[in-house]
mmCIF file of C-alpha atoms in Angstrom:
data_model
loop_
_atom_site.group_PDB
_atom_site.id
_atom_site.type_symbol
_atom_site.label_atom_id
_atom_site.label_comp_id
_atom_site.label_asym_id
_atom_site.label_seq_id
_atom_site.Cartn_x
_atom_site.Cartn_y
_atom_site.Cartn_z
ATOM 1 C CA UNK A 1 0.061 0.077 0.224
ATOM 2 C CA UNK A 2 0.957 3.477 -0.912
ATOM 3 C CA UNK A 3 -1.247 5.774 1.472
ATOM 4 C CA UNK A 4 -0.992 8.939 2.439
ATOM 5 C CA UNK A 5 -3.140 10.610 4.931
ATOM 6 C CA UNK A 6 -3.956 12.692 7.712
ATOM 7 C CA UNK A 7 -2.878 10.761 11.463
ATOM 8 C CA UNK A 8 -6.767 9.856 11.409
ATOM 9 C CA UNK A 9 -6.581 6.778 9.840
ATOM 10 C CA UNK A 10 -6.194 4.608 6.358
ATOM 11 C CA UNK A 11 -9.462 5.900 5.483
ATOM 12 C CA UNK A 12 -9.356 3.760 2.054
ATOM 13 C CA UNK A 13 -10.190 0.275 1.646
ATOM 14 C CA UNK A 14 -7.740 -2.444 1.527
ATOM 15 C CA UNK A 15 -8.464 -4.514 -1.777
ATOM 16 C CA UNK A 16 -5.153 -6.538 -1.925
ATOM 17 C CA UNK A 17 -5.452 -10.203 -0.515
ATOM 18 C CA UNK A 18 -1.547 -10.157 0.108
ATOM 19 C CA UNK A 19 -1.498 -7.121 1.911
ATOM 20 C CA UNK A 20 -5.381 -7.822 3.601
ATOM 21 C CA UNK A 21 -3.524 -10.806 5.229
ATOM 22 C CA UNK A 22 -1.305 -9.166 6.918
ATOM 23 C CA UNK A 23 -3.368 -6.900 8.223
ATOM 24 C CA UNK A 24 -5.584 -9.095 9.566
ATOM 25 C CA UNK A 25 -2.364 -11.431 11.216
ATOM 26 C CA UNK A 26 -1.497 -7.597 12.845
ATOM 27 C CA UNK A 27 -5.051 -7.238 14.069
ATOM 28 C CA UNK A 28 -5.335 -10.996 15.290
ATOM 29 C CA UNK A 29 -1.372 -10.147 17.224
ATOM 30 C CA UNK A 30 -3.141 -7.621 19.083
ATOM 31 C CA UNK A 31 -6.177 -9.455 20.343
ATOM 32 C CA UNK A 32 -4.425 -12.675 21.045
ATOM 33 C CA UNK A 33 -2.019 -10.880 22.705
ATOM 34 C CA UNK A 34 -3.181 -11.764 26.691
ATOM 35 C CA UNK A 35 -4.312 -15.484 25.976
ATOM 36 C CA UNK A 36 -0.371 -16.011 24.129
ATOM 37 C CA UNK A 37 1.189 -13.588 26.968
ATOM 38 C CA UNK A 38 -0.525 -15.604 30.095
ATOM 39 C CA UNK A 39 0.388 -18.935 28.623
ATOM 40 C CA UNK A 40 3.649 -18.139 28.090
ATOM 41 C CA UNK A 41 4.782 -16.271 31.230
ATOM 42 C CA UNK A 42 2.429 -17.657 34.084
ATOM 43 C CA UNK A 43 1.010 -20.702 32.853
ATOM 44 C CA UNK A 44 4.483 -22.515 31.785
ATOM 45 C CA UNK A 45 5.587 -21.558 35.195
ATOM 46 C CA UNK A 46 3.278 -22.967 37.383
ATOM 47 C CA UNK A 47 3.313 -26.297 35.527
ATOM 48 C CA UNK A 48 7.134 -26.142 36.007
ATOM 49 C CA UNK A 49 6.690 -24.956 39.784
ATOM 50 C CA UNK A 50 4.481 -27.653 40.716
ATOM 51 C CA UNK A 51 7.064 -29.926 39.056
ATOM 52 C CA UNK A 52 9.848 -29.267 41.805
ATOM 53 C CA UNK A 53 9.355 -31.268 45.076
ATOM 54 C CA UNK A 54 6.518 -30.456 47.264
ATOM 55 C CA UNK A 55 8.861 -29.212 49.728
ATOM 56 C CA UNK A 56 10.462 -27.099 47.317
ATOM 57 C CA UNK A 57 7.841 -25.128 46.262
ATOM 58 C CA UNK A 58 5.781 -24.820 49.164
ATOM 59 C CA UNK A 59 9.234 -23.332 50.652
ATOM 60 C CA UNK A 60 8.921 -21.145 47.242
ATOM 61 C CA UNK A 61 5.340 -20.554 47.971
ATOM 62 C CA UNK A 62 5.643 -19.197 51.485
ATOM 63 C CA UNK A 63 7.712 -15.247 52.599
ATOM 64 C CA UNK A 64 9.258 -13.775 51.377
ATOM 65 C CA UNK A 65 9.044 -15.285 47.998
ATOM 66 C CA UNK A 66 5.374 -15.658 47.720
ATOM 67 C CA UNK A 67 6.803 -16.930 44.167
ATOM 68 C CA UNK A 68 2.094 -17.849 43.369
ATOM 69 C CA UNK A 69 1.179 -14.293 44.389
ATOM 70 C CA UNK A 70 3.953 -12.699 41.880
ATOM 71 C CA UNK A 71 2.899 -14.885 39.158
ATOM 72 C CA UNK A 72 -0.701 -14.188 39.905
ATOM 73 C CA UNK A 73 0.769 -9.926 39.825
ATOM 74 C CA UNK A 74 1.969 -10.813 36.092
ATOM 75 C CA UNK A 75 -1.263 -12.077 35.301
ATOM 76 C CA UNK A 76 -2.879 -8.853 36.143
ATOM 77 C CA UNK A 77 -0.017 -6.696 34.268
ATOM 78 C CA UNK A 78 -0.716 -8.975 31.308
ATOM 79 C CA UNK A 79 -4.444 -7.524 31.535
ATOM 80 C CA UNK A 80 -3.494 -4.015 32.151
ATOM 81 C CA UNK A 81 -1.198 -4.571 29.023
ATOM 82 C CA UNK A 82 -3.834 -6.009 27.127
ATOM 83 C CA UNK A 83 -6.268 -3.932 27.856
ATOM 84 C CA UNK A 84 -3.621 -1.111 25.419
ATOM 85 C CA UNK A 85 -3.534 -4.123 22.709
ATOM 86 C CA UNK A 86 -7.110 -4.486 23.139
ATOM 87 C CA UNK A 87 -8.207 -1.106 21.862
ATOM 88 C CA UNK A 88 -5.446 -0.855 19.481
ATOM 89 C CA UNK A 89 -6.998 -3.672 17.938
ATOM 90 C CA UNK A 90 -10.641 -2.364 17.925
ATOM 91 C CA UNK A 91 -9.407 0.764 16.510
ATOM 92 C CA UNK A 92 -7.276 -0.814 13.696
ATOM 93 C CA UNK A 93 -10.812 -2.767 13.000
ATOM 94 C CA UNK A 94 -12.303 0.750 12.063
ATOM 95 C CA UNK A 95 -9.340 2.061 10.662
ATOM 96 C CA UNK A 96 -9.055 -0.378 7.624
ATOM 97 C CA UNK A 97 -12.781 -1.270 7.759
ATOM 98 C CA UNK A 98 -12.488 -5.044 7.949
ATOM 99 C CA UNK A 99 -14.727 -6.142 10.852
ATOM 100 C CA UNK A 100 -17.496 -7.606 10.842
ATOM 101 C CA UNK A 101 -20.539 -6.669 13.189
ATOM 102 C CA UNK A 102 -20.420 -8.823 16.438
ATOM 103 C CA UNK A 103 -23.280 -9.699 19.099
ATOM 104 C CA UNK A 104 -22.700 -7.072 21.390
ATOM 105 C CA UNK A 105 -22.894 -4.234 18.312
ATOM 106 C CA UNK A 106 -19.336 -3.794 17.579
ATOM 107 C CA UNK A 107 -16.713 -4.850 14.915
ATOM 108 C CA UNK A 108 -14.858 -7.907 14.853
ATOM 109 C CA UNK A 109 -12.148 -10.382 12.845
ATOM 110 C CA UNK A 110 -14.084 -12.595 10.195
ATOM 111 C CA UNK A 111 -14.089 -15.774 12.269
ATOM 112 C CA UNK A 112 -11.547 -17.099 9.645
ATOM 113 C CA UNK A 113 -8.688 -15.276 10.690
ATOM 114 C CA UNK A 114 -9.068 -15.784 14.290
ATOM 115 C CA UNK A 115 -5.693 -17.394 15.252
ATOM 116 C CA UNK A 116 -4.434 -16.669 12.059
ATOM 117 C CA UNK A 117 -0.775 -14.438 13.554
ATOM 118 C CA UNK A 118 2.399 -16.438 13.557
ATOM 119 C CA UNK A 119 5.274 -16.311 16.010
ATOM 120 C CA UNK A 120 6.722 -13.303 14.054
ATOM 121 C CA UNK A 121 3.462 -11.364 14.211
ATOM 122 C CA UNK A 122 2.929 -12.204 18.219
ATOM 123 C CA UNK A 123 6.218 -10.903 18.938
ATOM 124 C CA UNK A 124 5.700 -7.842 17.162
ATOM 125 C CA UNK A 125 2.760 -7.149 18.909
ATOM 126 C CA UNK A 126 4.116 -8.122 22.128
ATOM 127 C CA UNK A 127 7.247 -5.893 21.336
ATOM 128 C CA UNK A 128 5.389 -2.601 20.037
ATOM 129 C CA UNK A 129 3.580 -2.484 23.633
ATOM 130 C CA UNK A 130 6.558 -2.747 25.357
ATOM 131 C CA UNK A 131 7.755 0.110 22.812
ATOM 132 C CA UNK A 132 5.202 2.240 24.769
ATOM 133 C CA UNK A 133 7.095 2.776 27.613
ATOM 134 C CA UNK A 134 9.926 4.417 25.533
ATOM 135 C CA UNK A 135 8.054 6.349 23.158
ATOM 136 C CA UNK A 136 4.951 7.600 25.454
ATOM 137 C CA UNK A 137 5.643 7.112 29.033
ATOM 138 C CA UNK A 138 7.672 10.023 31.371
ATOM 139 C CA UNK A 139 10.222 7.649 32.439
ATOM 140 C CA UNK A 140 10.805 7.224 28.281
ATOM 141 C CA UNK A 141 12.255 10.588 27.994
ATOM 142 C CA UNK A 142 15.980 9.744 28.514
ATOM 143 C CA UNK A 143 15.944 7.984 25.450
ATOM 144 C CA UNK A 144 13.813 10.510 23.518
ATOM 145 C CA UNK A 145 16.134 12.976 23.907
ATOM 146 C CA UNK A 146 19.269 10.310 23.208
ATOM 147 C CA UNK A 147 17.622 10.380 19.920
ATOM 148 C CA UNK A 148 15.126 12.974 19.516
ATOM 149 C CA UNK A 149 17.817 15.859 20.863
ATOM 150 C CA UNK A 150 19.845 15.815 17.725
ATOM 151 C CA UNK A 151 17.589 15.975 15.433
ATOM 152 C CA UNK A 152 15.796 18.836 17.161
ATOM 153 C CA UNK A 153 18.893 20.802 17.716
ATOM 154 C CA UNK A 154 19.839 20.636 14.060
ATOM 155 C CA UNK A 155 16.682 21.252 12.745
ATOM 156 C CA UNK A 156 16.858 24.365 15.187
ATOM 157 C CA UNK A 157 19.522 25.807 13.444
ATOM 158 C CA UNK A 158 18.009 25.665 10.006
ATOM 159 C CA UNK A 159 15.312 26.981 11.325
ATOM 160 C CA UNK A 160 17.447 30.095 12.592
ATOM 161 C CA UNK A 161 19.774 29.749 9.596
ATOM 162 C CA UNK A 162 17.324 30.579 6.907
ATOM 163 C CA UNK A 163 15.723 33.347 9.279
ATOM 164 C CA UNK A 164 11.960 34.139 10.535
ATOM 165 C CA UNK A 165 10.586 35.112 7.256
ATOM 166 C CA UNK A 166 11.115 31.506 5.866
ATOM 167 C CA UNK A 167 7.841 29.331 5.511
ATOM 168 C CA UNK A 168 7.391 26.089 7.321
ATOM 169 C CA UNK A 169 10.146 23.206 7.170
ATOM 170 C CA UNK A 170 8.674 20.433 5.561
ATOM 171 C CA UNK A 171 10.007 17.232 7.015
ATOM 172 C CA UNK A 172 10.216 13.652 6.533
ATOM 173 C CA UNK A 173 10.713 11.158 9.197
ATOM 174 C CA UNK A 174 11.278 7.753 7.722
ATOM 175 C CA UNK A 175 10.903 4.558 9.923
ATOM 176 C CA UNK A 176 7.962 7.122 12.380
ATOM 177 C CA UNK A 177 7.390 3.682 14.553
ATOM 178 C CA UNK A 178 4.643 5.507 17.334
ATOM 179 C CA UNK A 179 4.714 8.247 16.281
ATOM 180 C CA UNK A 180 6.341 10.603 18.661
ATOM 181 C CA UNK A 181 9.285 12.345 16.723
ATOM 182 C CA UNK A 182 6.650 13.505 14.199
ATOM 183 C CA UNK A 183 4.699 14.662 16.997
ATOM 184 C CA UNK A 184 6.777 16.628 18.680
ATOM 185 C CA UNK A 185 8.208 18.138 15.106
ATOM 186 C CA UNK A 186 4.736 19.329 14.909
ATOM 187 C CA UNK A 187 4.358 20.829 17.481
ATOM 188 C CA UNK A 188 7.527 22.829 17.441
ATOM 189 C CA UNK A 189 6.029 24.141 14.107
ATOM 190 C CA UNK A 190 7.484 21.655 11.460
ATOM 191 C CA UNK A 191 5.009 20.426 8.521
ATOM 192 C CA UNK A 192 6.010 16.750 9.053
ATOM 193 C CA UNK A 193 5.491 13.526 7.545
ATOM 194 C CA UNK A 194 5.871 9.595 9.140
ATOM 195 C CA UNK A 195 6.412 7.408 6.997
ATOM 196 C CA UNK A 196 5.834 3.752 8.703
ATOM 197 C CA UNK A 197 5.975 0.268 6.287
ATOM 198 C CA UNK A 198 4.595 -2.143 9.961
ATOM 199 C CA UNK A 199 1.062 -2.116 10.320
ATOM 200 C CA UNK A 200 1.734 -3.126 14.067
ATOM 201 C CA UNK A 201 3.499 0.244 14.817
ATOM 202 C CA UNK A 202 1.007 1.596 12.338
ATOM 203 C CA UNK A 203 -1.893 0.361 14.403
ATOM 204 C CA UNK A 204 -0.718 1.885 17.569
ATOM 205 C CA UNK A 205 0.584 4.910 16.412
ATOM 206 C CA UNK A 206 -2.832 5.863 15.039
ATOM 207 C CA UNK A 207 -4.455 5.142 18.404
ATOM 208 C CA UNK A 208 -2.407 7.068 20.174
ATOM 209 C CA UNK A 209 -1.876 10.175 18.390
ATOM 210 C CA UNK A 210 -6.141 10.426 17.658
ATOM 211 C CA UNK A 211 -8.247 8.049 19.691
ATOM 212 C CA UNK A 212 -6.356 8.242 22.703
ATOM 213 C CA UNK A 213 -8.925 10.166 25.392
ATOM 214 C CA UNK A 214 -6.315 11.456 27.853
ATOM 215 C CA UNK A 215 -2.503 11.321 29.156
ATOM 216 C CA UNK A 216 -2.388 8.157 31.230
ATOM 217 C CA UNK A 217 -5.196 6.422 29.799
ATOM 218 C CA UNK A 218 -3.119 3.237 30.110
ATOM 219 C CA UNK A 219 -0.692 1.568 32.266
ATOM 220 C CA UNK A 220 1.912 -0.731 30.890
ATOM 221 C CA UNK A 221 4.264 -3.479 32.518
ATOM 222 C CA UNK A 222 6.793 -3.284 30.110
ATOM 223 C CA UNK A 223 9.919 -5.904 32.049
ATOM 224 C CA UNK A 224 7.199 -8.312 32.996
ATOM 225 C CA UNK A 225 7.571 -10.671 29.850
ATOM 226 C CA UNK A 226 11.021 -12.144 31.236
ATOM 227 C CA UNK A 227 11.947 -13.375 34.348
ATOM 228 C CA UNK A 228 15.515 -12.504 34.356
ATOM 229 C CA UNK A 229 17.918 -9.941 35.617
ATOM 230 C CA UNK A 230 15.213 -8.342 38.054
ATOM 231 C CA UNK A 231 16.795 -6.724 41.511
ATOM 232 C CA UNK A 232 13.893 -6.931 43.019
ATOM 233 C CA UNK A 233 9.800 -8.100 42.329
ATOM 234 C CA UNK A 234 8.932 -4.480 43.051
ATOM 235 C CA UNK A 235 11.023 -3.213 39.783
ATOM 236 C CA UNK A 236 10.122 -6.678 37.661
ATOM 237 C CA UNK A 237 6.037 -5.767 38.265
ATOM 238 C CA UNK A 238 6.714 -1.364 37.889
ATOM 239 C CA UNK A 239 3.765 0.399 35.803
ATOM 240 C CA UNK A 240 4.408 3.211 33.746
ATOM 241 C CA UNK A 241 1.235 5.230 32.730
ATOM 242 C CA UNK A 242 0.781 5.948 29.244
ATOM 243 C CA UNK A 243 0.551 8.502 27.292
ATOM 244 C CA UNK A 244 2.457 11.033 29.345
ATOM 245 C CA UNK A 245 0.562 13.489 27.560
ATOM 246 C CA UNK A 246 -2.351 14.353 25.420
ATOM 247 C CA UNK A 247 -1.494 14.591 21.657
ATOM 248 C CA UNK A 248 -4.938 16.691 20.974
ATOM 249 C CA UNK A 249 -4.486 18.712 24.112
ATOM 250 C CA UNK A 250 -1.145 19.625 23.924
ATOM 251 C CA UNK A 251 -1.555 20.712 20.123
ATOM 252 C CA UNK A 252 -4.473 22.877 21.061
ATOM 253 C CA UNK A 253 -2.528 24.539 23.637
ATOM 254 C CA UNK A 254 0.493 24.554 21.786
ATOM 255 C CA UNK A 255 -1.561 26.443 19.100
ATOM 256 C CA UNK A 256 -2.929 29.482 21.162
ATOM 257 C CA UNK A 257 1.069 30.716 21.596
ATOM 258 C CA UNK A 258 2.344 29.697 18.524
ATOM 259 C CA UNK A 259 2.013 28.261 14.982
ATOM 260 C CA UNK A 260 2.192 24.641 14.790
ATOM 261 C CA UNK A 261 2.955 22.130 11.909
ATOM 262 C CA UNK A 262 0.593 19.816 9.979
ATOM 263 C CA UNK A 263 1.215 15.821 10.210
ATOM 264 C CA UNK A 264 0.419 13.127 8.143
ATOM 265 C CA UNK A 265 1.543 9.695 7.482
ATOM 266 C CA UNK A 266 2.021 7.604 4.504
ATOM 267 C CA UNK A 267 1.688 3.707 5.026
ATOM 268 C CA UNK A 268 4.117 2.020 2.181
ATOM 269 C CA UNK A 269 7.582 0.768 1.742
ATOM 270 C CA UNK A 270 9.812 3.608 2.020
ATOM 271 C CA UNK A 271 11.873 3.096 -1.252
ATOM 272 C CA UNK A 272 8.820 2.233 -3.453
ATOM 273 C CA UNK A 273 6.978 5.639 -2.289
ATOM 274 C CA UNK A 274 9.535 8.238 -2.024
ATOM 275 C CA UNK A 275 11.689 7.349 -5.305
ATOM 276 C CA UNK A 276 9.098 8.525 -7.126
ATOM 277 C CA UNK A 277 8.874 11.373 -9.446
ATOM 278 C CA UNK A 278 6.639 13.017 -7.832
ATOM 279 C CA UNK A 279 8.520 13.190 -4.586
ATOM 280 C CA UNK A 280 11.608 14.833 -5.592
ATOM 281 C CA UNK A 281 13.055 17.412 -4.053
ATOM 282 C CA UNK A 282 10.173 18.203 -2.180
ATOM 283 C CA UNK A 283 11.469 17.906 1.693
ATOM 284 C CA UNK A 284 13.833 20.604 3.737
ATOM 285 C CA UNK A 285 14.338 18.347 6.329
ATOM 286 C CA UNK A 286 14.851 14.253 6.857
ATOM 287 C CA UNK A 287 15.561 12.911 9.820
ATOM 288 C CA UNK A 288 16.016 9.359 10.330
ATOM 289 C CA UNK A 289 16.345 7.946 13.706
ATOM 290 C CA UNK A 290 17.205 4.436 14.449
ATOM 291 C CA UNK A 291 16.271 3.949 10.435
ATOM 292 C CA UNK A 292 19.303 3.613 8.241
ATOM 293 C CA UNK A 293 20.143 -0.160 9.422
ATOM 294 C CA UNK A 294 16.957 -1.373 8.405
ATOM 295 C CA UNK A 295 18.787 -1.020 4.933
ATOM 296 C CA UNK A 296 19.603 -4.296 3.209
ATOM 297 C CA UNK A 297 20.875 -1.580 0.456
ATOM 298 C CA UNK A 298 22.141 1.569 2.084
ATOM 299 C CA UNK A 299 22.926 2.876 -1.593
ATOM 300 C CA UNK A 300 19.437 3.003 -2.538
ATOM 301 C CA UNK A 301 17.938 4.423 1.288
ATOM 302 C CA UNK A 302 20.727 7.471 0.712
ATOM 303 C CA UNK A 303 19.877 7.996 -3.442
ATOM 304 C CA UNK A 304 16.155 8.054 -2.064
ATOM 305 C CA UNK A 305 16.851 10.412 0.532
ATOM 306 C CA UNK A 306 19.126 12.750 -1.831
ATOM 307 C CA UNK A 307 16.203 12.317 -4.473
ATOM 308 C CA UNK A 308 13.790 13.833 -1.931
ATOM 309 C CA UNK A 309 15.484 16.243 -0.395
ATOM 310 C CA UNK A 310 15.293 20.227 -1.478
ATOM 311 C CA UNK A 311 18.582 21.472 -2.609
ATOM 312 C CA UNK A 312 20.187 22.744 0.042
ATOM 313 C CA UNK A 313 18.338 20.459 2.500
ATOM 314 C CA UNK A 314 19.511 18.389 5.231
ATOM 315 C CA UNK A 315 19.609 14.943 6.012
ATOM 316 C CA UNK A 316 19.346 14.380 10.106
ATOM 317 C CA UNK A 317 20.930 10.554 11.614
ATOM 318 C CA UNK A 318 21.041 9.651 14.550
ATOM 319 C CA UNK A 319 21.483 5.530 15.334
ATOM 320 C CA UNK A 320 23.659 2.622 15.906
ATOM 321 C CA UNK A 321 24.500 0.289 12.870
ATOM 322 C CA UNK A 322 22.184 -2.868 13.824
ATOM 323 C CA UNK A 323 21.955 -3.835 10.305
ATOM 324 C CA UNK A 324 18.182 -5.543 10.378
ATOM 325 C CA UNK A 325 19.485 -7.817 6.950
ATOM 326 C CA UNK A 326 22.684 -9.432 8.204
ATOM 327 C CA UNK A 327 22.689 -13.253 7.622
ATOM 328 C CA UNK A 328 20.063 -12.369 4.819
ATOM 329 C CA UNK A 329 20.312 -15.055 2.205
ATOM 330 C CA UNK A 330 19.206 -14.198 -0.684
ATOM 331 C CA UNK A 331 17.471 -16.910 -3.304
ATOM 332 C CA UNK A 332 18.044 -15.731 -6.756
ATOM 333 C CA UNK A 333 15.065 -17.855 -8.618
ATOM 334 C CA UNK A 334 12.466 -17.047 -5.215
ATOM 335 C CA UNK A 335 13.099 -13.384 -5.884
ATOM 336 C CA UNK A 336 12.699 -13.325 -9.439
ATOM 337 C CA UNK A 337 9.580 -14.976 -9.198
ATOM 338 C CA UNK A 338 8.334 -12.478 -6.708
ATOM 339 C CA UNK A 339 10.075 -9.495 -8.793
ATOM 340 C CA UNK A 340 7.948 -10.827 -11.876
ATOM 341 C CA UNK A 341 4.715 -10.591 -9.914
ATOM 342 C CA UNK A 342 5.645 -7.111 -8.207
ATOM 343 C CA UNK A 343 6.624 -5.880 -12.287
ATOM 344 C CA UNK A 344 3.472 -7.735 -14.012
ATOM 345 C CA UNK A 345 1.330 -6.143 -11.096
ATOM 346 C CA UNK A 346 2.387 -2.266 -10.748
ATOM 347 C CA UNK A 347 5.049 -1.657 -13.028
ATOM 348 C CA UNK A 348 7.287 -1.175 -10.470
ATOM 349 C CA UNK A 349 11.238 -1.307 -11.076
ATOM 350 C CA UNK A 350 11.872 -1.405 -7.170
ATOM 351 C CA UNK A 351 9.845 -4.427 -4.648
ATOM 352 C CA UNK A 352 11.561 -2.297 -2.053
ATOM 353 C CA UNK A 353 13.464 -3.571 0.625
ATOM 354 C CA UNK A 354 12.843 -7.052 -0.736
ATOM 355 C CA UNK A 355 15.595 -6.168 -3.372
ATOM 356 C CA UNK A 356 18.095 -8.591 -3.708
ATOM 357 C CA UNK A 357 21.051 -8.368 -2.378
ATOM 358 C CA UNK A 358 22.614 -6.730 1.164
ATOM 359 C CA UNK A 359 25.826 -5.235 2.855
ATOM 360 C CA UNK A 360 27.144 -4.230 6.372
ATOM 361 C CA UNK A 361 28.985 -0.765 6.956
ATOM 362 C CA UNK A 362 30.866 0.094 9.570
ATOM 363 C CA UNK A 363 30.289 3.772 10.712
ATOM 364 C CA UNK A 364 33.460 5.021 8.990
ATOM 365 C CA UNK A 365 32.340 3.209 5.582
ATOM 366 C CA UNK A 366 28.579 4.547 6.294
ATOM 367 C CA UNK A 367 30.406 8.063 6.299
ATOM 368 C CA UNK A 368 32.481 7.935 3.386
ATOM 369 C CA UNK A 369 29.627 6.543 1.442
ATOM 370 C CA UNK A 370 26.872 9.796 2.177
ATOM 371 C CA UNK A 371 29.889 11.697 0.781
ATOM 372 C CA UNK A 372 30.140 9.341 -2.364
ATOM 373 C CA UNK A 373 26.272 9.808 -2.989
ATOM 374 C CA UNK A 374 26.574 13.742 -2.944
ATOM 375 C CA UNK A 375 25.851 14.875 0.447
ATOM 376 C CA UNK A 376 28.446 17.414 2.402
ATOM 377 C CA UNK A 377 28.692 16.224 5.559
ATOM 378 C CA UNK A 378 27.818 19.405 8.010
ATOM 379 C CA UNK A 379 28.752 18.063 11.662
ATOM 380 C CA UNK A 380 29.329 14.080 13.028
ATOM 381 C CA UNK A 381 29.365 13.070 16.697
ATOM 382 C CA UNK A 382 30.235 9.670 17.773
ATOM 383 C CA UNK A 383 30.156 7.549 21.354
ATOM 384 C CA UNK A 384 26.282 9.091 22.186
ATOM 385 C CA UNK A 385 24.709 6.838 25.070
ATOM 386 C CA UNK A 386 21.472 5.408 23.379
ATOM 387 C CA UNK A 387 19.311 2.911 25.365
ATOM 388 C CA UNK A 388 16.316 1.508 23.527
ATOM 389 C CA UNK A 389 13.602 0.340 26.142
ATOM 390 C CA UNK A 390 16.447 0.642 28.972
ATOM 391 C CA UNK A 391 15.490 -0.972 32.292
ATOM 392 C CA UNK A 392 17.759 0.969 34.196
ATOM 393 C CA UNK A 393 16.846 -1.023 37.437
ATOM 394 C CA UNK A 394 18.169 -4.349 35.533
ATOM 395 C CA UNK A 395 21.130 -6.433 36.469
ATOM 396 C CA UNK A 396 21.889 -6.584 32.441
ATOM 397 C CA UNK A 397 22.209 -3.126 31.379
ATOM 398 C CA UNK A 398 23.001 -2.312 27.755
ATOM 399 C CA UNK A 399 23.289 0.258 25.775
ATOM 400 C CA UNK A 400 23.733 1.647 22.027
ATOM 401 C CA UNK A 401 26.982 4.611 21.159
ATOM 402 C CA UNK A 402 25.162 5.503 18.791
ATOM 403 C CA UNK A 403 26.164 7.957 15.945
ATOM 404 C CA UNK A 404 24.812 11.178 15.008
ATOM 405 C CA UNK A 405 25.214 13.284 12.113
ATOM 406 C CA UNK A 406 24.136 16.402 9.651
ATOM 407 C CA UNK A 407 24.796 16.317 5.832
ATOM 408 C CA UNK A 408 23.474 19.095 3.445
ATOM 409 C CA UNK A 409 22.342 17.863 -0.013
ATOM 410 C CA UNK A 410 24.132 20.788 -2.012
ATOM 411 C CA UNK A 411 22.530 23.874 -3.158
ATOM 412 C CA UNK A 412 22.793 23.811 -6.772
ATOM 413 C CA UNK A 413 22.225 19.950 -6.923
ATOM 414 C CA UNK A 414 19.994 18.999 -9.651
ATOM 415 C CA UNK A 415 17.539 16.061 -8.138
ATOM 416 C CA UNK A 416 18.003 12.574 -9.215
ATOM 417 C CA UNK A 417 15.840 9.910 -9.112
ATOM 418 C CA UNK A 418 16.904 7.073 -7.581
#
């Protein structure tokens, strides 16, 4: 799908059967979150617990361990997470017009799609719920500052350099995720367009930006899906209110004192949509946060960004290099079959991130490639501490040491077709 709409849902009806299948599986993964989480987190542990010698499980069931009470509390926390998962599910049914009437009058999945989610879909639903901690909780502000801060500072510098008489900067955010960066840029006066390919992220971001009735509507428990490396049960069972702001209220209040920007969203493969001719020289800024390493072929990403930036526009990047396609095995015959199907259906010369081949570069090599594509390097900082969905109380501490840099498309550069 290559659909661009305001942040109020994808209002067109989906007709492509393969895409509908992905949407149904995504919706079902949210619908199944509670059942799967209860089974994986507590049911199997109760079975293992009672398999212990009776004297041992009785000791662990008593104070100070209260292990069975802990499992009950985990079940309660799962239900709290599931409240968010269920409302994302219900919002998505309306967003994509794919539900059928239920006995209570609301929409539900067509019966043959119940249970259709694959293990990978279920994992994505769980990780998306955890990601609300990073993007939409007050405690996630430190993580957001580490990766959003360099973007904000670069954009402020660009606004100041252009002067007060310039029109709003038009910013593109590929890999927009749950939409927090898009929201923050909008509230700071930028006309901002997010791009996201994941339906898990699209459903969740649409709910939180447009439908959530108030700040603190939900409480999520991001650490409950694993029992390892917890210092205390209090931390293991710690909940966080989300969202930390009510988006409509924040935008309304901001608008009383200053201009705010418009928000829009494209639901598409970045390469397929933004390499098109109508996207040439369309944006003042492209902000890539934890995005470039999702590329199987970084040259295509950079050429596409160069194509859609206006002459003089900037690419602001923050992130590590956790190459998502490392180790992918390319099947030539399978690719040729898929490419023929894409060509026949849409006449495209690319299948986006499904294009053949992949490679991985070091940070220094990435910078060399950026320059070779035609950008001028403006600034670069390395070694930025950038945690990602990070439990500060955990006995296991990991954090990226990210790179942040700004590169400019030369003012006299002709737009190229990526």
